[in-house]
Amino acid sequence: MKFENIAEKLDIINGISTSHSESWSNLTFEGVYSSRYSNSFFSDLYDAFTKEGISKAIVFYVDNEKILFPDFIENLDEGSEWKIHINKASWLSKFDNTHICHTFFYYIDNFIEWVKESNPFEDDYPLNNGCYHIYVKDFCEDFGGPNFLVNGSDSACKLAMEDSVSDFHVERYIRINCNSDFIIAPHKHIISWGDVNNISKFFYRNAILVFLASLCDEITKEKKIIIKGYKHVLMEIGGEISKDEDLLIYYNLLLDIYKWIYTSEDSQAIKKKLFAERASLDLYQNQSLYDSLYPILADIYSQIKEQYFYIMYDRKDSYQKELKDMLKDIKSITDLFSNKIRSILGNLMRDVLAALILIGITLFSKVTEVNALFDNNLISYVFKAFGIYFWCSVVLQIIFDYVDINRSFKELDYWKNITRSYISADKFSEYKEQTVNKRFRQLLWYYILIILLYIGIGYFCCSFQSIWKGATQFQKRRERIENINNVLQKGPSSCNFLMEEKNDTII
């Protein structure tokens, strides 16, 4: 959206107006019509808005009566009071294909007044809701960052080329007790270029306030901040704006601290705790955080970085020890899986061997009595008992092995919790996947195979009598067929002999 042409048309309206007012969402001109004025003064302005597709944003009044533009020209008489109201809000929610919303301020003084009174923590503060290009008429000192640009032209090239800063979601780490919305979004207030001037200093101030809020631990209902270090410090956040050169130093230092603390999620809590502990020693509760922190911030930053490096050295040593113990525990768990396989396989072999020995010694020691055992179904009861024993054995082993393995996994989760300060959750999951989970899947396949063997052997034992009878009958039929075949192969003499033998038997 282009506003330079509109600003040129507004120059004429400004010249004939008797009063004006401007805010972020509105611009109003009022005056008294004279026949010396050309109707083109108003029609050119209306055409400029129409060209940009925002004709509905401009409203005309004659003698405090709202009127359409064609009627507005006709109703203008000598001495008529006219008013032009421009509703900026009509385009403030419209973003172009580069996700930038364009707007303008006609008066620099009104723009300074607006940004001076702005509160960067409010939900309706524009920068909290999107990326903005603000055209300010007759402004020559451009400044801005990834989320906004303030300049004196329609060009927003710098804003489009600026790399966005990641949102570290700092509000997740701060307890906010305000009844109203309290927005802490430092990444939307970063200023990447531009000197400190009579306008930009208020944007720098807002950015500093948001950075300060991101370093605290709690926001109270009264919108005061609490820093929980060696002592709890309750104080106001805002203060007087520093000198230009000090303001830029303050901003850059806070930006460095903000990025240093929040860039790494794993160490965010440690770094922020170090800052709170060190800052709480020197802050004065009778001053604002803005004023109290500036003289000591550089020293605090250098000291907490040294403390952090020392902690990381200690942490690295502890990490290696914890990792070594954890890997030993993981190895013991994987060995447990192997032992479970060996145990259930050994139990299977033992049970089968014991059954064979028992049957061989007790039941088949007297071969002559085997048929009698089958005839009175005694052996059927014995084998059914064996089948039930195999099934009960595998069920009990499954239950106790499940309890044992489940307890081992809980112990592994315990390791995950106590090593959270040393090992990231993703890294721990990688260790677990490559060792325990891989071996556990292998255990399941072997376990299922052995369980199927147990079930099959149990079924065989329970069905042994019917299987034995079927096999015996098949053997008898086979022997009978073989005898008949042998007789037929001996020829006619054998048949005559058999007939004679049969006749003798009859006589």
mmCIF file of C-alpha atoms in Angstrom, residues 4 33-34 36 42 52 72 89 113 141 150 247 279 293 324 334 360 380 387 396 402 412 428 447 452 474 490 499 505:
data_model
loop_
_atom_site.group_PDB
_atom_site.id
_atom_site.type_symbol
_atom_site.label_atom_id
_atom_site.label_comp_id
_atom_site.label_asym_id
_atom_site.label_seq_id
_atom_site.Cartn_x
_atom_site.Cartn_y
_atom_site.Cartn_z
ATOM 1 C CA GLU A 4 3.194 9.091 -0.296
ATOM 2 C CA TYR A 33 -15.240 26.106 3.868
ATOM 3 C CA SER A 34 -14.535 29.153 1.742
ATOM 4 C CA ARG A 36 -11.725 30.433 -2.425
ATOM 5 C CA PHE A 42 -11.243 17.189 -1.591
ATOM 6 C CA GLU A 52 -5.366 2.393 -3.070
ATOM 7 C CA PHE A 72 -20.296 16.451 0.311
ATOM 8 C CA ALA A 89 -8.096 0.747 11.479
ATOM 9 C CA GLU A 113 3.272 11.180 21.322
ATOM 10 C CA GLU A 141 16.199 8.625 9.841
ATOM 11 C CA VAL A 150 9.807 3.177 10.409
ATOM 12 C CA LEU A 247 20.302 3.683 25.735
ATOM 13 C CA ALA A 279 21.176 -9.579 40.169
ATOM 14 C CA LEU A 293 20.016 -2.741 36.635
ATOM 15 C CA LYS A 324 28.859 -44.273 32.369
ATOM 16 C CA THR A 334 19.995 -55.868 27.769
ATOM 17 C CA GLY A 360 11.104 -93.833 30.227
ATOM 18 C CA SER A 380 -3.501 -90.845 29.173
ATOM 19 C CA GLY A 387 0.503 -81.098 29.142
ATOM 20 C CA LEU A 396 4.037 -68.577 35.306
ATOM 21 C CA TYR A 402 6.853 -59.560 32.599
ATOM 22 C CA LEU A 412 15.374 -46.942 33.130
ATOM 23 C CA PHE A 428 18.458 -40.465 26.080
ATOM 24 C CA TYR A 447 9.938 -65.503 23.473
ATOM 25 C CA LEU A 452 4.578 -71.635 20.847
ATOM 26 C CA PHE A 474 -2.105 -97.372 11.207
ATOM 27 C CA LYS A 490 4.199 -116.821 -3.202
ATOM 28 C CA MET A 499 -6.724 -124.814 0.632
ATOM 29 C CA THR A 505 -9.153 -128.333 9.324
#
